[in-house]
Amino acid sequence: MPTVDNSTEDNAQLQHSITTFAAGLQDSLAVHDALTVFDHALKGVHGTEAAQQILSSVPLTQFFQLLQADHGDETEITIDKTCGVLELLLKDQSYSSAAQDPFMAAALMQALNSPSERVYALGLSQVNKVADENTATLRAMLESDVFKAVIDGIASSSISVADRAKQTLLKICHTQDKLEIVLNYDGSFCAIRDLVNSKSSIVQMRMMEVLTKLAAQSREAMTAIQKVELLDPLESGVTTTDFLARFNIIEILAEFGVSESGSEYLDESGILARLSEVVATEASEDSLSVSAILKLYGKLGDSKAVGFVSLDMKYQILSQLQGLLDARDDDVELDESLKVEAMAAIGLIGGNLQNVEWLAQSSCVTSFLRQYATLSRETRVAWYHSLAQILASSTEPTPAEDGVILGMYSKLEGPSQSPFLARLLTSAKSQSPELSMAALSAMIPLSRYPFAVQNMGALRDFITFLLDRTATLSHSEKVAKHEVIEGMLKTYERVKTNSGNELLTVDQVSRLDLNRRQGPFYQRATATVSILDQAA
């Protein structure tokens, strides 16, 4: 029996759609069907051949006419489908070739000036190609109205349009030489500067986001942008009395600061010194900005590209966090959420292996660990998550790393055996899913440390809890318990192999291993007995 060649059938369908489309379609449904066929063919393995077939019979003007026509209730979907097909048809066309074609150049400007967000995005998709061309093409683009249309997009009232325009500007300036061309050409520089100094704080923040992302690319990029004073609003922004504006600036700085050049800028510009003053003197007045500063500190500590220890030595960041943790209600009217943010920052800082020893030696970590005894249930959830991040700083702790964590853990201990582990167990058994999961999230990385596994084995109730399958637990809690068991067994095997020491008893290992192999959702089968009445 003959088989149908799918590629032959698809090609026949494409040819039919080309013929009918070229003849001019008035019916919206027929237009959509043809565009769907084009889209499928252009995305297929023979997309290049399909594009040649379509363009040899259907002039581009016919597609652009669809974008300008009124299709009634179907206008939006018709425009979307048409733009999608045009992007595929023009995929291999360079920006320079389009710019040199009078028809395409005019069509590009029409797209960039269109009130339709989708059509504007089509225009930007062509401008993005400048990133792949030489600097001469970029200079020509800057001298046309194209660049102005991109910048105007950043100031758009539409968030979607603004976001797309920002991404295009980033692509245009993605290399140092192209960034410097844009900054040194009067027309493009003035357009950017106007948005940096815009009376609209929203527009100003959008441009500052772009500039900080560009400055984060390298030290050279940051220097070029600083040289023309486009980063000045960041420095003045942290001293403004407009708390909302300051909050927005600090959020931008937090994203910028995680790069090497960004952290250097925060240091050299004096911004970190100013932020330290805000935390020390304005915590009760401007909790919004202080909260943003704490998030910034956490991101600085979390970034592998930032020398956090050096910054802490200079600006006493950990001491600032400790001050917020130790603040008493009768000293200052402090928003409880700031303590949560401070703990979150400590978790991020300590979760970075290059910082954990520095944190462990600080008085800040002592204050953090002592918080446990006095926290409300809601705040304790945040505390557990931060502790979990610190414990997870190493996936397979070395003896030195184990010693660092043991030193921190010992500050949680009291006179009786493993009191913290017992309290951790109580939280894990809590009826509150949030508290239970938070405690389990701390247990998982804790199981990577030999001292902890030994303590877990010494606490009978702990092993019983892990092996208990009768408790009504959520899917996430069952998975978390299983991860604790896997971690304990992995640590047990590693220590036994390396030193011959056995952290758990043979019976404990056997029972935990059986549980591990059965999986987190194992349930023991139960027999059902049916009792039938029998006639006497």
XYZ file of C-alpha atoms in Angstrom:
536
model
C 0.000 0.000 0.000
C 1.565 3.378 -0.967
C 2.574 5.748 1.819
C 2.145 9.500 1.850
C 5.340 11.561 1.819
C 4.675 14.200 4.495
C 7.207 16.614 2.981
C 5.525 16.330 -0.432
C 2.117 16.891 1.114
C 3.389 19.899 3.101
C 4.966 21.390 -0.019
C 1.738 20.976 -1.969
C -0.141 22.714 0.823
C 2.426 25.517 0.862
C 2.148 25.987 -2.913
C -1.640 26.109 -2.682
C -1.484 28.714 0.101
C 1.023 30.795 -1.884
C -1.186 30.748 -4.961
C -4.350 31.723 -3.132
C -2.583 34.301 -0.955
C -0.908 35.932 -3.967
C -4.278 36.229 -5.673
C -5.456 38.425 -2.826
C -7.594 37.196 0.050
C -10.443 39.114 1.590
C -11.713 36.491 4.015
C -9.970 36.703 7.423
C -10.232 32.969 8.034
C -8.564 32.189 4.708
C -5.817 34.734 5.460
C -5.197 33.139 8.867
C -5.055 29.669 7.318
C -2.484 30.784 4.756
C -0.368 32.564 7.366
C -0.467 29.455 9.566
C 0.815 27.331 6.673
C 3.570 29.882 5.967
C 4.591 29.938 9.619
C 4.778 26.134 9.789
C 6.827 25.914 6.577
C 9.244 28.683 7.577
C 9.933 27.029 10.928
C 10.532 23.633 9.344
C 13.803 22.039 8.288
C 13.360 23.503 4.806
C 12.566 26.994 6.071
C 15.046 28.740 3.767
C 13.580 27.087 0.670
C 10.072 27.910 1.876
C 11.025 31.584 2.268
C 12.344 31.659 -1.297
C 9.159 30.062 -2.604
C 6.936 32.555 -0.786
C 8.944 35.649 -1.729
C 9.160 34.601 -5.378
C 5.357 34.760 -5.656
C 4.146 37.073 -2.887
C 5.613 40.595 -2.691
C 6.458 41.879 0.766
C 4.134 44.799 0.130
C 1.219 42.403 0.411
C 2.236 41.419 3.932
C 2.766 45.026 4.987
C -0.663 45.934 3.618
C -2.170 43.399 6.000
C -0.586 45.318 8.878
C -2.243 48.562 7.794
C -5.719 47.210 6.990
C -8.660 47.029 9.365
C -9.702 43.425 9.936
C -12.437 44.169 12.437
C -12.451 41.860 15.445
C -9.680 39.833 13.801
C -7.262 42.755 13.493
C -5.073 41.862 16.479
C -4.665 38.194 15.592
C -4.069 39.034 11.905
C -1.341 41.517 12.826
C 0.276 39.024 15.200
C 0.335 36.231 12.618
C 1.577 38.565 9.877
C 4.385 39.927 12.040
C 5.443 36.403 12.933
C 5.662 35.407 9.272
C 7.501 38.611 8.331
C 10.101 38.043 11.066
C 10.753 34.582 9.629
C 10.872 35.827 6.038
C 13.316 38.596 6.966
C 15.390 36.464 9.326
C 18.395 36.236 7.005
C 18.208 39.815 5.749
C 20.814 42.101 7.308
C 19.972 45.498 8.717
C 22.294 47.233 6.254
C 20.634 45.659 3.225
C 17.206 46.703 4.503
C 18.421 50.233 5.246
C 19.752 50.594 1.685
C 16.446 49.482 0.154
C 14.098 52.508 -0.020
C 10.990 50.359 0.355
C 12.349 48.367 3.327
C 13.750 51.483 5.001
C 10.342 53.166 4.765
C 8.600 50.015 6.014
C 10.980 49.867 8.977
C 10.186 53.438 10.009
C 6.459 52.755 9.621
C 6.829 49.781 11.951
C 8.823 51.763 14.515
C 6.202 54.531 14.473
C 3.221 52.170 14.580
C 0.763 52.425 17.490
C 0.627 48.614 17.489
C 2.966 47.053 20.064
C 3.374 43.951 17.911
C 4.305 45.921 14.791
C 6.781 48.023 16.796
C 8.345 44.783 18.040
C 8.658 43.651 14.407
C 10.606 46.833 13.680
C 12.883 46.287 16.665
C 13.604 42.727 15.521
C 15.240 44.260 12.459
C 17.117 46.938 14.420
C 18.533 44.213 16.682
C 20.536 42.961 13.696
C 22.811 46.005 13.966
C 24.546 44.098 16.776
C 25.918 41.669 14.171
C 27.187 44.324 11.754
C 30.186 46.646 11.588
C 30.546 50.022 13.257
C 29.932 51.870 9.976
C 26.422 50.425 9.876
C 25.858 51.494 13.477
C 26.979 55.057 12.715
C 24.599 55.209 9.756
C 21.751 53.984 11.942
C 22.504 56.638 14.586
C 22.272 59.337 11.936
C 18.825 58.158 10.830
C 15.523 58.367 12.687
C 15.773 54.709 13.677
C 17.733 55.263 16.886
C 15.361 58.019 17.989
C 12.450 55.595 17.529
C 14.202 53.078 19.774
C 14.801 55.678 22.485
C 11.220 56.925 22.197
C 10.124 53.353 22.846
C 11.882 53.378 26.205
C 9.735 56.383 27.159
C 6.532 54.664 25.996
C 3.528 54.391 28.296
C 3.455 50.693 27.391
C 5.625 48.543 29.659
C 5.905 45.886 26.936
C 7.129 48.406 24.350
C 9.569 49.940 26.835
C 11.017 46.554 27.789
C 11.555 45.590 24.142
C 13.182 48.947 23.395
C 15.525 48.567 26.380
C 16.606 45.143 25.154
C 17.308 46.563 21.695
C 19.487 49.339 23.110
C 21.413 46.746 25.109
C 22.000 44.696 21.961
C 23.116 47.732 19.969
C 25.730 48.583 22.641
C 26.809 45.036 23.481
C 30.493 45.622 22.636
C 32.813 48.294 23.978
C 33.491 49.902 20.587
C 29.785 50.173 19.749
C 28.946 51.494 23.217
C 31.537 54.246 22.809
C 30.206 55.133 19.346
C 26.694 55.587 20.776
C 27.996 57.660 23.698
C 30.267 59.830 21.554
C 27.771 60.628 18.804
C 25.922 63.831 19.763
C 22.511 62.768 18.523
C 22.391 59.425 20.341
C 24.087 60.778 23.469
C 21.607 63.651 23.768
C 18.668 61.275 23.294
C 19.938 59.071 26.117
C 20.791 62.022 28.355
C 17.292 63.442 27.900
C 15.784 60.247 29.314
C 18.322 60.132 32.147
C 17.159 63.629 33.114
C 13.495 63.002 32.350
C 10.902 64.580 34.627
C 9.213 61.191 34.675
C 10.884 59.085 37.361
C 9.638 55.941 35.618
C 11.326 56.859 32.342
C 14.476 57.919 34.179
C 14.633 54.586 36.034
C 14.205 52.651 32.793
C 17.195 54.365 31.245
C 19.251 53.924 34.413
C 18.491 50.195 34.295
C 19.893 50.021 30.766
C 22.985 52.060 31.634
C 23.821 49.995 34.714
C 23.452 46.767 32.730
C 25.837 48.170 30.147
C 28.234 49.370 32.844
C 28.155 45.897 34.410
C 29.680 44.435 31.232
C 33.198 45.539 32.112
C 35.296 48.094 33.915
C 35.889 49.804 30.568
C 32.157 50.076 29.903
C 31.558 51.565 33.334
C 34.369 54.086 32.837
C 32.967 55.156 29.458
C 29.497 55.750 30.919
C 30.872 57.519 33.992
C 33.021 59.765 31.803
C 29.938 61.325 30.228
C 28.264 61.629 33.663
C 25.297 59.422 32.859
C 25.539 57.577 36.196
C 25.340 60.750 38.280
C 21.616 60.290 39.078
C 22.522 57.102 40.951
C 24.780 59.007 43.317
C 22.323 61.849 43.871
C 19.443 59.373 44.131
C 20.669 57.781 47.355
C 20.660 61.172 49.072
C 17.218 62.297 47.914
C 14.455 62.861 50.449
C 11.978 61.298 48.019
C 11.818 57.862 49.628
C 10.134 56.155 46.666
C 12.711 57.514 44.219
C 15.516 56.418 46.547
C 13.984 52.934 46.831
C 13.914 52.588 43.033
C 17.534 53.729 42.746
C 18.684 51.236 45.382
C 16.886 48.412 43.584
C 18.795 49.274 40.397
C 22.053 49.439 42.370
C 21.362 45.994 43.812
C 21.273 44.482 40.331
C 24.296 46.501 39.220
C 26.340 45.680 42.302
C 26.510 41.930 41.697
C 28.995 42.502 38.867
C 32.678 43.164 39.467
C 32.518 46.621 37.890
C 29.265 47.377 39.694
C 30.635 46.584 43.149
C 33.704 48.699 42.392
C 31.434 51.581 41.410
C 29.429 51.288 44.642
C 32.686 51.442 46.567
C 34.532 54.175 44.659
C 31.534 56.478 44.186
C 30.850 56.657 47.922
C 27.411 55.096 47.522
C 28.082 52.255 49.980
C 29.208 54.770 52.586
C 25.975 56.716 52.115
C 23.865 53.562 52.312
C 25.560 52.680 55.594
C 24.405 56.020 56.988
C 20.837 55.364 55.862
C 20.773 52.009 57.684
C 22.254 53.548 60.846
C 20.031 56.619 61.049
C 16.860 56.108 59.008
C 15.692 52.543 59.684
C 12.608 53.706 61.577
C 11.800 56.513 59.129
C 12.358 54.832 55.778
C 11.988 51.085 56.190
C 11.291 50.755 52.449
C 14.731 52.019 51.455
C 16.491 50.154 54.279
C 14.792 46.945 53.165
C 16.129 47.545 49.643
C 19.617 48.187 51.054
C 19.516 44.885 52.932
C 18.575 43.093 49.716
C 21.539 44.841 48.067
C 23.868 43.615 50.841
C 22.566 40.085 50.378
C 23.188 40.187 46.636
C 26.695 41.547 47.157
C 27.427 38.656 49.496
C 25.869 36.090 47.196
C 27.810 37.150 44.084
C 30.962 35.195 43.265
C 32.234 38.238 41.335
C 32.254 40.492 44.410
C 34.923 40.647 47.094
C 32.430 40.846 49.947
C 34.971 40.409 52.729
C 36.884 43.491 51.573
C 33.678 45.512 51.405
C 32.666 44.349 54.874
C 36.039 45.341 56.329
C 35.556 48.817 54.884
C 31.844 49.401 55.506
C 31.028 47.045 58.397
C 28.084 45.504 56.572
C 27.766 42.590 59.001
C 27.757 45.021 61.915
C 24.897 46.909 60.271
C 22.935 43.671 59.972
C 23.717 42.790 63.583
C 22.487 46.197 64.722
C 19.093 45.551 63.139
C 18.875 42.066 64.641
C 19.751 43.324 68.136
C 17.521 46.421 68.037
C 14.993 46.331 70.859
C 11.496 47.690 70.614
C 12.170 50.219 73.371
C 15.266 51.494 71.524
C 13.709 52.139 68.153
C 10.424 51.585 66.423
C 11.736 48.962 64.002
C 9.632 47.192 61.408
C 9.798 43.426 62.089
C 10.190 42.858 58.346
C 13.636 44.495 58.531
C 14.823 41.722 60.846
C 13.556 39.204 58.323
C 15.421 41.013 55.524
C 18.564 41.172 57.663
C 18.383 37.420 58.246
C 17.822 36.832 54.538
C 20.933 38.882 53.751
C 22.971 36.877 56.270
C 21.780 33.660 54.619
C 22.886 34.856 51.192
C 26.251 36.073 52.487
C 26.941 32.860 54.387
C 25.623 30.721 51.546
C 28.593 31.873 49.453
C 31.480 29.553 50.322
C 34.042 32.341 49.975
C 32.320 34.254 52.819
C 31.193 31.563 55.247
C 34.380 31.468 57.356
C 34.395 35.259 57.636
C 30.756 35.210 58.711
C 31.375 32.405 61.205
C 34.032 34.489 62.979
C 31.788 37.545 63.282
C 29.638 38.639 66.188
C 26.851 39.070 63.632
C 26.424 35.327 63.274
C 26.232 35.000 67.066
C 23.344 37.465 67.131
C 21.704 35.664 64.216
C 21.899 32.259 65.924
C 20.635 33.618 69.241
C 17.555 35.032 67.530
C 16.121 31.517 67.324
C 14.942 31.416 70.926
C 12.798 34.562 70.728
C 11.367 34.518 67.213
C 7.701 34.245 66.364
C 6.642 31.266 64.270
C 6.431 33.342 61.079
C 9.861 34.878 61.588
C 11.336 31.512 62.561
C 10.447 30.228 59.093
C 12.684 32.927 57.592
C 15.419 32.121 60.122
C 15.418 28.425 59.132
C 15.672 29.284 55.455
C 18.651 31.566 56.110
C 20.350 28.904 58.215
C 19.737 26.385 55.419
C 21.526 28.655 52.937
C 24.561 28.914 55.208
C 24.645 25.159 55.752
C 24.369 24.626 51.989
C 27.482 26.711 51.271
C 29.317 23.451 50.491
C 27.803 20.407 48.797
C 30.538 18.069 50.104
C 32.170 19.808 53.077
C 35.901 19.360 53.586
C 37.134 18.772 57.163
C 37.979 22.490 57.366
C 34.503 23.506 56.184
C 32.958 21.003 58.565
C 34.892 22.640 61.384
C 33.640 26.110 60.438
C 30.003 24.989 60.482
C 30.553 23.024 63.708
C 31.841 26.194 65.356
C 28.646 28.011 64.349
C 26.427 25.087 65.292
C 27.956 24.860 68.767
C 26.567 28.320 69.511
C 23.091 26.834 69.122
C 23.786 24.054 71.584
C 22.988 24.099 75.299
C 23.932 21.946 78.287
C 21.875 18.912 77.259
C 22.617 16.673 74.276
C 21.633 18.179 70.922
C 18.943 20.562 72.196
C 18.886 22.449 68.908
C 18.404 19.233 66.967
C 15.464 18.412 69.244
C 13.938 21.851 68.619
C 14.552 21.468 64.905
C 12.720 18.141 65.064
C 9.785 19.759 66.873
C 9.518 22.351 64.102
C 9.681 19.639 61.437
C 6.701 17.931 63.101
C 4.721 21.174 63.225
C 1.179 21.303 61.897
C 2.208 24.457 60.050
C 3.357 23.366 56.557
C 5.509 26.497 56.244
C 7.369 25.868 59.508
C 7.697 22.146 58.834
C 9.192 22.693 55.372
C 11.493 25.433 56.658
C 12.883 23.069 59.315
C 13.292 20.287 56.769
C 15.069 22.717 54.417
C 17.666 23.184 57.177
C 17.905 19.447 57.882
C 18.811 18.648 54.262
C 22.150 20.534 54.109
C 22.799 19.750 57.791
C 22.917 16.070 56.824
C 26.082 16.783 54.791
C 28.161 17.361 57.946
C 29.664 14.420 59.880
C 29.134 15.978 63.315
C 25.463 16.566 62.500
C 24.888 13.016 61.236
C 26.452 11.664 64.409
C 24.130 13.857 66.498
C 21.143 12.761 64.411
C 21.985 9.125 65.044
C 22.298 9.794 68.781
C 18.817 11.278 68.921
C 16.427 8.326 68.809
C 13.363 10.426 68.011
C 15.135 11.908 64.995
C 15.670 8.535 63.306
C 12.131 7.494 64.209
C 10.762 10.643 62.575
C 12.693 10.034 59.372
C 11.521 6.418 59.122
C 7.905 7.134 60.028
C 5.658 6.660 56.996
C 2.359 6.888 58.844
C 2.414 10.634 59.351
C 0.211 12.674 57.046
C 2.781 14.655 55.146
C 2.590 16.737 52.004
C 4.343 15.729 48.805
C 7.104 18.303 49.456
C 7.633 17.147 53.046
C 7.977 13.506 51.979
C 10.541 14.466 49.345
C 12.443 16.595 51.871
C 12.595 13.769 54.440
C 13.909 11.457 51.757
C 16.620 13.987 50.874
C 17.683 14.107 54.538
C 18.027 10.322 54.562
C 20.015 10.366 51.324
C 22.293 13.064 52.732
C 22.918 11.171 55.961
C 23.804 7.953 54.153
C 26.078 9.745 51.706
C 27.934 11.462 54.559
C 28.142 8.170 56.480
C 29.708 6.400 53.470
C 32.127 9.259 52.775
C 33.421 9.342 56.350
C 33.645 5.564 56.575
C 35.616 5.390 53.340
C 37.985 8.239 54.239
C 38.616 7.540 57.918
C 36.966 4.240 58.843
C 34.728 5.994 61.396
C 31.070 4.961 61.521
C 28.703 7.797 62.381
C 25.624 5.560 62.621
C 24.925 2.052 63.909
C 24.643 -0.861 61.497
C 20.938 -1.146 62.284
C 20.337 2.552 61.613
C 22.157 2.370 58.285
C 20.193 -0.716 57.272
C 16.812 0.836 58.083
C 17.644 4.202 56.515
C 18.965 2.517 53.371
C 15.787 0.435 53.016
C 13.733 3.618 53.316
C 15.944 5.331 50.730
C 15.568 2.488 48.233
C 11.805 2.353 48.706
C 11.540 6.034 47.815
C 9.688 8.918 49.443
C 6.168 7.722 48.547
C 6.373 4.050 49.491
C 3.366 2.638 51.301
C 3.213 -0.790 52.823
C 0.584 -2.955 51.120
C -2.381 -3.960 53.303
C -4.502 -7.018 52.747
C -8.246 -6.617 52.421
C -10.278 -9.514 53.790
C -13.836 -9.980 52.587
C -16.142 -11.832 54.952
C -19.066 -13.491 53.217
C -22.207 -14.550 54.947
C -22.612 -18.249 54.604
C -25.901 -20.059 54.795
C -26.225 -22.251 57.799
